[in-house]
């Protein structure tokens, strides 16, 4: 029998990127909030620049929840299961994965919100890939812009604007949607390597720009500036220059005294009454079961856990899982096509032994619908990103570009000479949802508590494969223009567990095809909200977190402003 706790107004499940942002507008509006977080607080001492520990043996967290419930994967309903990942690098701690993420903080392009209507308008309906389930978002870029702006200021984003109120600035991304104002901080500085790549891009007639990062380029809101020493690609920042929610929005919300953070609280189910409204959540802490009653419940445990918690929360009102009477929980799932990449070998050292992966140069000429697809056999595009970050173990894993064997004395000699001469680009590409890609509960694999883990049934389709080929060729062109003497492509792979997962609780006006409405609240359960990229219906060509955070702020603000209508 669970111990029943005093009622609160809002309970947020998971204090990561999305939940950690949502708590601030809620408490600012005067609401009492309990944040239930499976992990613990981490301290600067936990963020040692230790590649072996952070990148290969897991990472500095006390609670290993994500690792114990790694989703299983099969490419299709008739395919055998894929080998299971050894670790899944999402973080379990206050601040969630923003503690050790790369901190690239991109807005989506306006096209990403209107993929269906814009593709039909420009190229005709036949260009939408077969089997797709993509819909236009119920909101457009301009409706999200004020929330992008709020989050950029709160977490501190460095960058160079390319479009402020329609005034184009060639130093920034000329393809971006209009911004209300510039970034709160100038961009992170470049390096000799990124400057060389920017010059090469210009020689091709392309438009390079420094990418946006939730990393301080100068002292900001009492947090230190980045010192560019690196080792934070899956490691935390010991000087708090990275704008994790653990050092930005969560402590700010705590200062209101209206946010109670409960750590090591593992939420297992969401409770529902006979009227089909949520009444609170059950969680385990230190072996004891608690029930936290709440007027409103917000799920923010990342895509796989949001879906899993809903499917595990069975009740007479929702026999197929919470908010799943339309059978949409788990549908429209996809993960970013980011595996197919390109590496290059240069004839000289690049001096990339320092810096961080958010410190780089981007090309958006081939992203989204920024170029004419009339003669092409795919829609969407990719963001080309090269950055400064090199660590010893990763460097030793470099390709030999067919110039040396992969072992022995010749391999050692090759790596010794070339470890600082190679570079691998990060290529994020548009990925779409399809009817046969989805999440459900695995019928066999369980977590240590005995609950089924999430099962991913998904693979990349023709559109993603053709697009990947095209983007890789563009990247090769860029590297060659910069003087690369060899290049190598990797394959697309399959759509296994991802750090850029999307969908499963998609946002849309139609309850027959979407779980949450345009405000992020369930169509079927008026006092249940879902936060994170599980509500996103398209990925665009860039990382998801800033968009998930902007949406989380918007949902929280809507709840606060419409409290009487949302809460029972
Ligand atoms: C190495 C790495 C680099 C990345 N780099 C970037 C980048 O540069 N830019 C970008 O945009 N994105 C990046 N990402 C992705 C980014 O981290 C995610 O998009 C983002 O953190 C997702 O936000 P979230 O709030 O949904 O999940 P999280 O930030 O993971 O937060 C979820 C929280 O919920 C808690 N939780 C889970 N289940 C429960 C439960 N049952 N009960 C209680 N608490 C629970 C977890 O402990 C966690 O703290 C990166 C990810 C990784 C792993
Ligand atoms: S490189 Fe910058 S963001 Fe990374 S740990 Fe160092 S100071 Fe922090």
Tab-separated table of C-alpha atoms in Angstrom, residues 34 103 342 473 526:
chain	number	residue	atom	x	y	z
A	34	UNK	CA	6.621	18.753	-7.029
A	103	UNK	CA	24.539	21.728	-25.882
A	342	UNK	CA	31.694	11.334	-43.443
A	473	UNK	CA	28.295	13.869	-51.091
A	526	UNK	CA	-7.593	17.149	-19.803
